[in-house]
Amino acid sequence: MTITITAFERSPDRGRGLARDMRVRWALEEAAQPYEVRLVSFQAMREPAHLALQPFGQIPTYEDGDLALFESGAIVLHIASHYAGLLPDDKNARARAIAWIFAAVSTMEPVIVDRETARFEEGKESWYEERLAHVERRIRKRLGELSARLGDADWLDGQFTAGDLQMISVLLRLEGSSLLEEYPNLCAYIARGKERPAYQRAFEAQKAVFLAVSGGGQS
Amino acid sequence: MTITITAFERSPDRGRGLARDMRVRWALEEAAQPYEVRLVSFQAMREPAHLALQPFGQIPTYEDGDLALFESGAIVLHIASHYAGLLPDDKNARARAIAWIFAAVSTMEPVIVDRETARFEEGKESWYEERLAHVERRIRKRLGELSARLGDADWLDGQFTAGDLQMISVLLRLEGSSLLEEYPNLCAYIARGKERPAYQRAFEAQKAVFLAVSGGGQS
């Protein structure tokens, strides 16, 4: 049985590894599980075949035999629960690592995504810049809280877990903005994640998709 | 060992059951587990003792012996994983129910919370009404997708699960707005959730806190 995931045929991030299939790729690399990728166009994402797998018309999805899953948080948790390498053995530590997966996707990511949504959907409004100040204040509040919790530790709760994988993936969406630079320990945390060989294999795999589709990166 | 959760000392929703402790109460009632509640003030939520339990200064938290957890999604999943009644026995169906927990808190809830955040933090801005149209368009898109998936089924995937508990809890935040009325099957879905005896016990318990603090509801 082969694990198959879906990813954007043409990722809006131009191969920067910010699309959510990257998180699943990274988890599968940490778990040393091979996988196949089915690329989907934006048009196909709105069609019944894809909506049957992903009711909100997004990527990634995950298929393994009879099981079909959606939501990157759920997929990463599924991988972490079934293969070694992404959750601690101690049952309390496992529960806490799962809490960090949820914190990443439901407390941290929404304020960060809001900044991207504002730019794409409201960027031409006269009030865009004014509103951006509200959005960035909310991001700073969450980054400050996360920074305070992380302190000088390497990972959020002892060893590297699926919670760190998901949190670092979310924080990466801010790379290149000045927001992250205000929190040197979060920058170092992200850098530690990116140094992991599993991250790098996943990154190269998703970048290869972009380069192939865009004609060798010449576009 | 007694399970202890935290809740707002004075819930901003005035006992309407929209604070996130309600989800944990509901899950514990479905699982037939007794619990205690520690009420926290807004000031205490920003202090080190609470931040040690909840790094983002929110409620609820969950304590059971040596285990301390945060994030309502993670807490509901923990309860569902440890006690009967909230997840199917079939392992694929369990994984799909967990995907619905994630869909509730990371795909559906952010667009719904955005409407509340806009009102509280940006409601006095000259562009508030104009922006609200963007926010409500995003909510309708997600509600339409969820409505299409639910169809005429009672629950999202077969029997009632923790995924329904979390999704209904999220949708309840829209009650009283006209947005939900556009989707009769979602209204019926919410009503089915509210008819569950476990929901009703949890609702009465959180309402009793509000009534006690507000002086018998006379305020």
Short mmCIF file of C-alpha atoms in Angstrom, two decimals:
data_model
loop_
_atom_site.label_atom_id
_atom_site.label_comp_id
_atom_site.label_asym_id
_atom_site.label_seq_id
_atom_site.Cartn_x
_atom_site.Cartn_y
_atom_site.Cartn_z
CA MET A 1 0.00 0.00 0.00
CA THR A 2 1.39 3.37 -0.97
CA ILE A 3 0.68 6.61 0.84
CA THR A 4 -0.52 9.26 -1.60
CA ILE A 5 -0.82 12.94 -0.77
CA THR A 6 -2.06 15.86 -2.85
CA ALA A 7 -0.25 19.12 -3.47
CA PHE A 8 -0.78 22.22 -5.62
CA GLU A 9 0.04 21.73 -9.30
CA ARG A 10 1.24 25.35 -9.23
CA SER A 11 1.95 26.43 -5.68
CA PRO A 12 1.28 30.12 -5.08
CA ASP A 13 4.43 30.29 -2.96
CA ARG A 14 6.63 29.42 -5.97
CA GLY A 15 8.35 26.50 -4.27
CA ARG A 16 9.19 28.25 -1.02
CA GLY A 17 7.78 25.33 0.96
CA LEU A 18 4.93 27.26 2.57
CA ALA A 19 2.04 25.23 1.16
CA ARG A 20 0.56 22.81 3.68
CA ASP A 21 1.65 19.67 1.81
CA MET A 22 5.15 20.57 3.07
CA ARG A 23 4.12 19.69 6.63
CA VAL A 24 2.93 16.27 5.56
CA ARG A 25 6.03 15.68 3.46
CA TRP A 26 8.21 16.68 6.42
CA ALA A 27 6.32 14.35 8.78
CA LEU A 28 6.61 11.45 6.34
CA GLU A 29 10.35 12.12 5.97
CA GLU A 30 10.80 12.18 9.76
CA ALA A 31 8.89 8.88 9.89
CA ALA A 32 10.95 7.47 7.00
CA GLN A 33 7.83 6.57 5.02
CA PRO A 34 7.82 6.71 1.21
CA TYR A 35 4.91 8.50 -0.45
CA GLU A 36 3.53 9.54 -3.79
CA VAL A 37 2.21 12.95 -4.70
CA ARG A 38 -0.78 13.71 -6.91
CA LEU A 39 -0.74 17.29 -8.15
CA VAL A 40 -4.08 19.09 -8.41
CA SER A 41 -4.93 22.24 -10.33
CA PHE A 42 -6.97 25.05 -8.78
CA GLN A 43 -9.83 24.03 -11.05
CA ALA A 44 -9.67 20.37 -10.00
CA MET A 45 -9.70 21.41 -6.32
CA ARG A 46 -13.26 22.71 -6.80
CA GLU A 47 -14.52 19.57 -8.55
CA PRO A 48 -16.49 16.72 -6.93
CA ALA A 49 -13.66 14.18 -7.00
CA HIS A 50 -11.41 16.39 -4.89
CA LEU A 51 -14.23 17.72 -2.70
CA ALA A 52 -15.05 14.12 -1.79
CA LEU A 53 -11.56 13.92 -0.29
CA GLN A 54 -11.36 17.50 1.00
CA PRO A 55 -14.74 19.16 1.65
CA PHE A 56 -13.22 22.67 1.76
CA GLY A 57 -11.40 22.32 -1.57
CA GLN A 58 -7.90 22.57 -0.13
CA ILE A 59 -4.70 20.57 -0.16
CA PRO A 60 -3.18 18.39 1.24
CA THR A 61 -5.10 15.16 1.43
CA TYR A 62 -3.72 11.80 2.56
CA GLU A 63 -4.71 8.39 1.23
CA ASP A 64 -3.45 5.06 2.50
CA GLY A 65 -5.48 2.04 1.41
CA ASP A 66 -9.03 2.49 2.70
CA LEU A 67 -8.20 5.60 4.70
CA ALA A 68 -8.63 9.10 3.29
CA LEU A 69 -7.86 12.10 5.50
CA PHE A 70 -7.76 15.87 5.21
CA GLU A 71 -6.51 18.75 7.43
CA SER A 72 -2.73 18.96 7.74
CA GLY A 73 -2.96 18.90 11.54
CA ALA A 74 -4.90 15.64 11.47
CA ILE A 75 -2.63 14.10 8.85
CA VAL A 76 0.54 14.99 10.75
CA LEU A 77 -1.01 13.60 13.94
CA HIS A 78 -2.02 10.41 12.12
CA ILE A 79 1.51 9.92 10.80
CA ALA A 80 2.99 10.71 14.22
CA SER A 81 0.65 8.22 15.90
CA HIS A 82 1.45 5.38 13.49
CA TYR A 83 5.17 5.68 12.95
CA ALA A 84 8.08 6.33 15.31
CA GLY A 85 9.96 9.62 15.48
CA LEU A 86 7.38 12.32 16.00
CA LEU A 87 5.84 11.73 19.43
CA PRO A 88 7.42 10.87 22.79
CA ASP A 89 6.79 7.46 24.38
CA ASP A 90 5.55 8.91 27.67
CA LYS A 91 1.79 9.26 27.42
CA ASN A 92 1.54 12.64 29.11
CA ALA A 93 4.30 14.02 26.91
CA ARG A 94 2.43 12.67 23.87
CA ALA A 95 -0.73 14.48 24.90
CA ARG A 96 1.22 17.72 25.36
CA ALA A 97 2.87 17.35 21.94
CA ILE A 98 -0.61 16.96 20.43
CA ALA A 99 -1.67 20.14 22.24
CA TRP A 100 1.16 21.97 20.46
CA ILE A 101 -0.10 20.70 17.09
CA PHE A 102 -3.46 22.26 17.92
CA ALA A 103 -1.84 25.45 19.23
CA ALA A 104 0.03 25.79 15.94
CA VAL A 105 -2.98 25.42 13.67
CA SER A 106 -5.72 26.99 15.77
CA THR A 107 -4.05 29.67 17.92
CA MET A 108 -0.94 30.75 16.00
CA GLU A 109 -1.77 30.13 12.34
CA PRO A 110 -5.07 32.09 12.13
CA VAL A 111 -3.47 35.42 13.09
CA ILE A 112 -0.62 34.78 10.65
CA VAL A 113 -2.93 33.73 7.80
CA ASP A 114 -5.00 36.85 8.46
CA ARG A 115 -2.06 38.95 7.28
CA GLU A 116 -1.89 37.02 4.00
CA THR A 117 -5.66 37.11 3.53
CA ALA A 118 -5.64 40.86 4.12
CA ARG A 119 -2.98 41.35 1.47
CA PHE A 120 -4.63 39.15 -1.16
CA GLU A 121 -8.28 40.06 -0.62
CA GLU A 122 -8.21 43.53 0.93
CA GLY A 123 -4.87 44.86 -0.27
CA LYS A 124 -6.42 47.37 -2.64
CA GLU A 125 -8.81 48.85 -0.09
CA SER A 126 -8.05 52.38 1.07
CA TRP A 127 -7.95 51.19 4.68
CA TYR A 128 -5.60 48.25 4.12
CA GLU A 129 -2.50 49.81 5.73
CA GLU A 130 -4.48 51.08 8.68
CA ARG A 131 -5.97 47.69 9.32
CA LEU A 132 -2.62 45.95 8.93
CA ALA A 133 -1.54 47.58 12.19
CA HIS A 134 -4.32 45.66 13.99
CA VAL A 135 -3.33 42.41 12.31
CA GLU A 136 0.36 42.80 13.13
CA ARG A 137 -0.40 43.69 16.74
CA ARG A 138 -2.26 40.39 17.09
CA ILE A 139 0.61 38.48 15.50
CA ARG A 140 3.15 40.13 17.83
CA LYS A 141 1.06 39.25 20.86
CA ARG A 142 1.07 35.55 19.93
CA LEU A 143 4.75 35.55 18.93
CA GLY A 144 5.62 37.20 22.25
CA GLU A 145 3.73 34.55 24.18
CA LEU A 146 5.33 31.73 22.23
CA SER A 147 8.76 33.28 22.61
CA ALA A 148 8.27 33.57 26.37
CA ARG A 149 7.25 29.91 26.62
CA LEU A 150 10.10 28.63 24.44
CA GLY A 151 12.75 30.63 26.33
CA ASP A 152 16.17 29.19 25.59
CA ALA A 153 14.97 25.64 24.99
CA ASP A 154 15.60 23.89 21.69
CA TRP A 155 12.03 22.61 21.29
CA LEU A 156 8.66 23.40 22.86
CA ASP A 157 8.53 20.47 25.27
CA GLY A 158 11.71 18.43 25.55
CA GLN A 159 12.52 16.46 22.41
CA PHE A 160 11.51 17.44 18.86
CA THR A 161 7.89 16.39 18.21
CA ALA A 162 5.11 16.74 15.67
CA GLY A 163 4.11 19.82 17.67
CA ASP A 164 7.40 21.52 16.78
CA LEU A 165 7.05 20.39 13.17
CA GLN A 166 3.64 22.01 12.91
CA MET A 167 4.58 25.16 14.87
CA ILE A 168 7.75 25.77 12.85
CA SER A 169 5.80 25.23 9.62
CA VAL A 170 3.32 27.88 10.72
CA LEU A 171 6.03 30.36 11.77
CA LEU A 172 7.77 29.92 8.43
CA ARG A 173 4.87 31.78 6.84
CA LEU A 174 6.33 34.93 8.44
CA GLU A 175 9.84 34.46 7.05
CA GLY A 176 11.03 37.53 5.26
CA SER A 177 8.84 39.81 7.36
CA SER A 178 10.39 41.90 10.09
CA LEU A 179 7.92 40.47 12.62
CA LEU A 180 9.98 37.39 13.36
CA GLU A 181 13.22 39.33 13.77
CA GLU A 182 11.86 40.81 16.98
CA TYR A 183 12.07 37.34 18.56
CA PRO A 184 15.60 35.93 18.15
CA ASN A 185 14.78 32.72 20.01
CA LEU A 186 11.94 31.99 17.57
CA CYS A 187 14.29 32.63 14.63
CA ALA A 188 16.76 30.15 16.12
CA TYR A 189 13.93 27.68 16.71
CA ILE A 190 12.86 27.89 13.07
CA ALA A 191 16.48 27.50 11.95
CA ARG A 192 16.81 24.32 14.05
CA GLY A 193 13.77 22.91 12.30
CA LYS A 194 15.13 23.74 8.87
CA GLU A 195 18.43 22.07 9.68
CA ARG A 196 16.77 18.71 10.13
CA PRO A 197 17.58 16.37 7.23
CA ALA A 198 13.91 15.34 7.00
CA TYR A 199 12.89 18.98 6.53
CA GLN A 200 15.49 19.41 3.82
CA ARG A 201 14.43 16.31 1.91
CA ALA A 202 10.81 17.46 2.04
CA PHE A 203 11.76 20.95 0.96
CA GLU A 204 13.72 19.71 -2.05
CA ALA A 205 10.85 17.43 -3.07
CA GLN A 206 8.28 20.21 -3.12
CA LYS A 207 10.70 22.60 -4.81
CA ALA A 208 11.32 20.04 -7.55
CA VAL A 209 7.59 20.10 -8.33
CA PHE A 210 7.67 23.86 -8.75
CA LEU A 211 10.78 23.80 -10.91
CA ALA A 212 9.39 21.07 -13.17
CA VAL A 213 6.06 22.85 -13.66
CA SER A 214 7.63 26.25 -14.17
CA GLY A 215 10.08 24.97 -16.76
CA GLY A 216 13.28 24.67 -14.80
CA GLY A 217 12.72 27.77 -12.76
CA GLN A 218 13.27 30.06 -15.72
CA SER A 219 9.91 31.78 -15.50
CA MET B 1 -7.70 11.85 40.88
CA THR B 2 -10.08 14.61 39.90
CA ILE B 3 -10.16 16.28 36.52
CA THR B 4 -9.97 20.06 36.91
CA ILE B 5 -10.66 22.52 34.12
CA THR B 6 -10.47 26.30 34.05
CA ALA B 7 -13.18 28.68 32.88
CA PHE B 8 -13.74 32.44 32.83
CA GLU B 9 -14.71 33.91 36.18
CA ARG B 10 -16.87 36.33 34.18
CA SER B 11 -17.53 34.95 30.73
CA PRO B 12 -17.86 37.67 28.08
CA ASP B 13 -20.73 35.70 26.54
CA ARG B 14 -22.86 36.12 29.70
CA GLY B 15 -23.56 32.41 30.12
CA ARG B 16 -24.55 31.68 26.53
CA GLY B 17 -22.21 28.70 26.44
CA LEU B 18 -19.88 30.09 23.78
CA ALA B 19 -16.68 30.12 25.83
CA ARG B 20 -14.37 27.25 25.00
CA ASP B 21 -14.69 25.57 28.41
CA MET B 22 -18.17 24.58 27.19
CA ARG B 23 -16.62 22.16 24.67
CA VAL B 24 -14.61 20.45 27.38
CA ARG B 25 -17.60 20.32 29.73
CA TRP B 26 -19.69 18.80 26.92
CA ALA B 27 -17.03 16.20 26.14
CA LEU B 28 -16.70 15.25 29.82
CA GLU B 29 -20.50 14.91 30.08
CA GLU B 30 -20.60 12.69 26.97
CA ALA B 31 -17.83 10.60 28.55
CA ALA B 32 -19.67 10.56 31.92
CA GLN B 33 -16.61 11.87 33.77
CA PRO B 34 -16.97 14.14 36.81
CA TYR B 35 -14.84 17.28 36.89
CA GLU B 36 -14.13 20.37 38.92
CA VAL B 37 -13.90 23.90 37.60
CA ARG B 38 -11.46 26.57 38.71
CA LEU B 39 -12.61 30.04 37.69
CA VAL B 40 -9.96 32.53 36.59
CA SER B 41 -10.21 36.29 36.29
CA PHE B 42 -8.91 38.16 33.25
CA GLN B 43 -6.09 39.46 35.42
CA ALA B 44 -5.13 35.98 36.65
CA MET B 45 -5.07 34.72 33.05
CA ARG B 46 -2.08 36.99 32.36
CA GLU B 47 -0.15 35.92 35.48
CA PRO B 48 2.69 33.35 35.58
CA ALA B 49 0.70 30.62 37.35
CA HIS B 50 -1.88 30.50 34.57
CA LEU B 51 0.64 31.08 31.76
CA ALA B 52 2.51 28.02 32.99
CA LEU B 53 -0.63 26.03 32.19
CA GLN B 54 -1.71 28.02 29.12
CA PRO B 55 1.10 29.89 27.36
CA PHE B 56 -1.34 32.09 25.41
CA GLY B 57 -3.27 33.22 28.49
CA GLN B 58 -6.56 31.60 27.49
CA ILE B 59 -9.06 29.16 28.93
CA PRO B 60 -9.76 26.26 29.16
CA THR B 61 -7.00 24.20 30.66
CA TYR B 62 -7.28 20.58 31.76
CA GLU B 63 -5.49 18.96 34.70
CA ASP B 64 -5.64 15.31 35.66
CA GLY B 65 -2.96 14.15 38.08
CA ASP B 66 0.43 14.76 36.44
CA LEU B 67 -1.05 15.81 33.12
CA ALA B 68 -1.76 19.44 32.26
CA LEU B 69 -3.14 20.30 28.83
CA PHE B 70 -4.32 23.35 26.92
CA GLU B 71 -6.13 23.97 23.59
CA SER B 72 -9.76 22.89 23.56
CA GLY B 73 -9.19 20.76 20.46
CA ALA B 74 -6.42 18.82 22.19
CA ILE B 75 -8.40 18.48 25.42
CA VAL B 76 -11.51 17.19 23.64
CA LEU B 77 -9.35 14.75 21.68
CA HIS B 78 -7.65 13.59 24.89
CA ILE B 79 -11.00 12.96 26.57
CA ALA B 80 -12.33 11.23 23.45
CA SER B 81 -9.24 9.02 23.28
CA HIS B 82 -9.41 7.95 26.92
CA TYR B 83 -13.12 7.42 27.54
CA ALA B 84 -15.87 5.79 25.49
CA GLY B 85 -18.56 7.69 23.67
CA LEU B 86 -16.82 10.23 21.48
CA LEU B 87 -14.87 8.26 18.87
CA PRO B 88 -15.84 5.24 16.74
CA ASP B 89 -14.15 1.88 17.31
CA ASP B 90 -13.08 1.49 13.68
CA LYS B 91 -9.61 2.95 13.35
CA ASN B 92 -10.16 4.70 10.02
CA ALA B 93 -13.39 6.24 11.28
CA ARG B 94 -11.50 7.43 14.38
CA ALA B 95 -8.88 9.14 12.23
CA ARG B 96 -11.62 10.84 10.19
CA ALA B 97 -13.40 12.03 13.34
CA ILE B 98 -10.10 13.56 14.50
CA ALA B 99 -9.81 15.29 11.10
CA TRP B 100 -13.20 16.92 11.79
CA ILE B 101 -11.93 18.21 15.15
CA PHE B 102 -9.09 19.88 13.28
CA ALA B 103 -11.41 21.16 10.55
CA ALA B 104 -13.59 22.76 13.22
CA VAL B 105 -10.81 24.62 15.02
CA SER B 106 -8.45 25.40 12.16
CA THR B 107 -10.62 25.79 9.04
CA MET B 108 -14.06 26.84 10.28
CA GLU B 109 -13.41 28.67 13.55
CA PRO B 110 -10.84 31.24 12.32
CA VAL B 111 -13.22 32.82 9.78
CA ILE B 112 -15.97 32.90 12.41
CA VAL B 113 -13.73 34.37 15.12
CA ASP B 114 -12.57 36.98 12.63
CA ARG B 115 -16.08 38.45 12.66
CA GLU B 116 -16.01 38.78 16.46
CA THR B 117 -12.47 40.17 16.45
CA ALA B 118 -13.49 42.73 13.84
CA ARG B 119 -16.41 43.86 15.97
CA PHE B 120 -14.45 44.11 19.22
CA GLU B 121 -11.18 45.53 17.95
CA GLU B 122 -12.06 47.31 14.71
CA GLY B 123 -15.75 48.09 15.23
CA LYS B 124 -15.17 51.81 15.61
CA GLU B 125 -13.09 52.18 12.47
CA SER B 126 -14.70 54.05 9.57
CA TRP B 127 -14.13 51.05 7.30
CA TYR B 128 -15.59 48.43 9.64
CA GLU B 129 -18.85 47.86 7.74
CA GLU B 130 -17.08 47.73 4.42
CA ARG B 131 -14.64 45.17 5.68
CA LEU B 132 -17.38 43.09 7.30
CA ALA B 133 -18.57 42.19 3.79
CA HIS B 134 -15.22 40.47 3.15
CA VAL B 135 -15.40 38.63 6.47
CA GLU B 136 -18.96 37.42 5.92
CA ARG B 137 -18.16 36.28 2.38
CA ARG B 138 -15.42 34.06 3.80
CA ILE B 139 -17.77 32.67 6.44
CA ARG B 140 -20.46 31.91 3.82
CA LYS B 141 -17.92 30.10 1.67
CA ARG B 142 -17.00 27.77 4.51
CA LEU B 143 -20.59 27.29 5.66
CA GLY B 144 -21.60 26.44 2.10
CA GLU B 145 -18.85 23.84 1.84
CA LEU B 146 -19.76 22.30 5.19
CA SER B 147 -23.45 22.32 4.30
CA ALA B 148 -22.72 20.55 1.02
CA ARG B 149 -20.71 17.87 2.79
CA LEU B 150 -23.25 17.30 5.57
CA GLY B 151 -26.17 17.03 3.12
CA ASP B 152 -29.11 15.36 4.85
CA ALA B 153 -27.00 13.30 7.24
CA ASP B 154 -27.42 13.64 11.00
CA TRP B 155 -23.68 13.88 11.72
CA LEU B 156 -20.54 14.56 9.70
CA ASP B 157 -19.38 10.96 9.36
CA GLY B 158 -21.82 8.31 10.58
CA GLN B 159 -22.32 8.35 14.33
CA PHE B 160 -21.94 11.41 16.61
CA THR B 161 -18.26 11.98 17.40
CA ALA B 162 -15.93 14.48 19.03
CA GLY B 163 -15.66 16.01 15.56
CA ASP B 164 -19.36 16.90 15.63
CA LEU B 165 -19.03 18.18 19.19
CA GLN B 166 -16.25 20.53 18.18
CA MET B 167 -17.87 21.60 14.88
CA ILE B 168 -21.24 22.32 16.47
CA SER B 169 -19.51 24.28 19.23
CA VAL B 170 -17.80 26.42 16.61
CA LEU B 171 -20.99 26.98 14.59
CA LEU B 172 -22.83 28.04 17.74
CA ARG B 173 -20.72 31.20 17.72
CA LEU B 174 -22.86 32.32 14.75
CA GLU B 175 -26.21 31.74 16.46
CA GLY B 176 -28.38 34.79 16.30
CA SER B 177 -26.74 36.00 13.10
CA SER B 178 -28.56 35.62 9.81
CA LEU B 179 -25.56 33.79 8.33
CA LEU B 180 -26.60 30.40 9.66
CA GLU B 181 -30.20 30.75 8.51
CA GLU B 182 -29.03 30.47 4.92
CA TYR B 183 -28.13 26.83 5.62
CA PRO B 184 -31.13 24.96 7.07
CA ASN B 185 -29.27 21.65 7.29
CA LEU B 186 -26.57 23.29 9.44
CA CYS B 187 -29.26 24.79 11.70
CA ALA B 188 -30.79 21.33 12.12
CA TYR B 189 -27.33 19.88 12.77
CA ILE B 190 -26.70 22.40 15.54
CA ALA B 191 -30.15 21.72 17.00
CA ARG B 192 -29.39 17.98 17.12
CA GLY B 193 -26.24 18.72 19.08
CA LYS B 194 -28.07 20.93 21.53
CA GLU B 195 -30.70 18.25 22.12
CA ARG B 196 -28.12 15.86 23.52
CA PRO B 197 -28.50 15.46 27.29
CA ALA B 198 -24.73 15.83 27.73
CA TYR B 199 -24.81 19.19 25.96
CA GLN B 200 -27.67 20.34 28.16
CA ARG B 201 -25.94 19.31 31.39
CA ALA B 202 -22.79 21.14 30.30
CA PHE B 203 -24.78 24.21 29.30
CA GLU B 204 -26.57 24.39 32.63
CA ALA B 205 -23.29 24.01 34.51
CA GLN B 206 -21.61 26.91 32.73
CA LYS B 207 -24.75 29.03 32.99
CA ALA B 208 -24.86 28.42 36.74
CA VAL B 209 -21.39 29.96 37.00
CA PHE B 210 -22.56 33.09 35.22
CA LEU B 211 -25.70 33.39 37.32
CA ALA B 212 -23.79 32.93 40.57
CA VAL B 213 -21.16 35.53 39.69
CA SER B 214 -23.67 38.03 38.31
CA GLY B 215 -25.87 37.82 41.39
CA GLY B 216 -28.64 35.52 40.31
CA GLY B 217 -28.86 36.89 36.81
CA GLN B 218 -30.33 40.18 38.00
CA SER B 219 -27.65 42.35 36.49
#
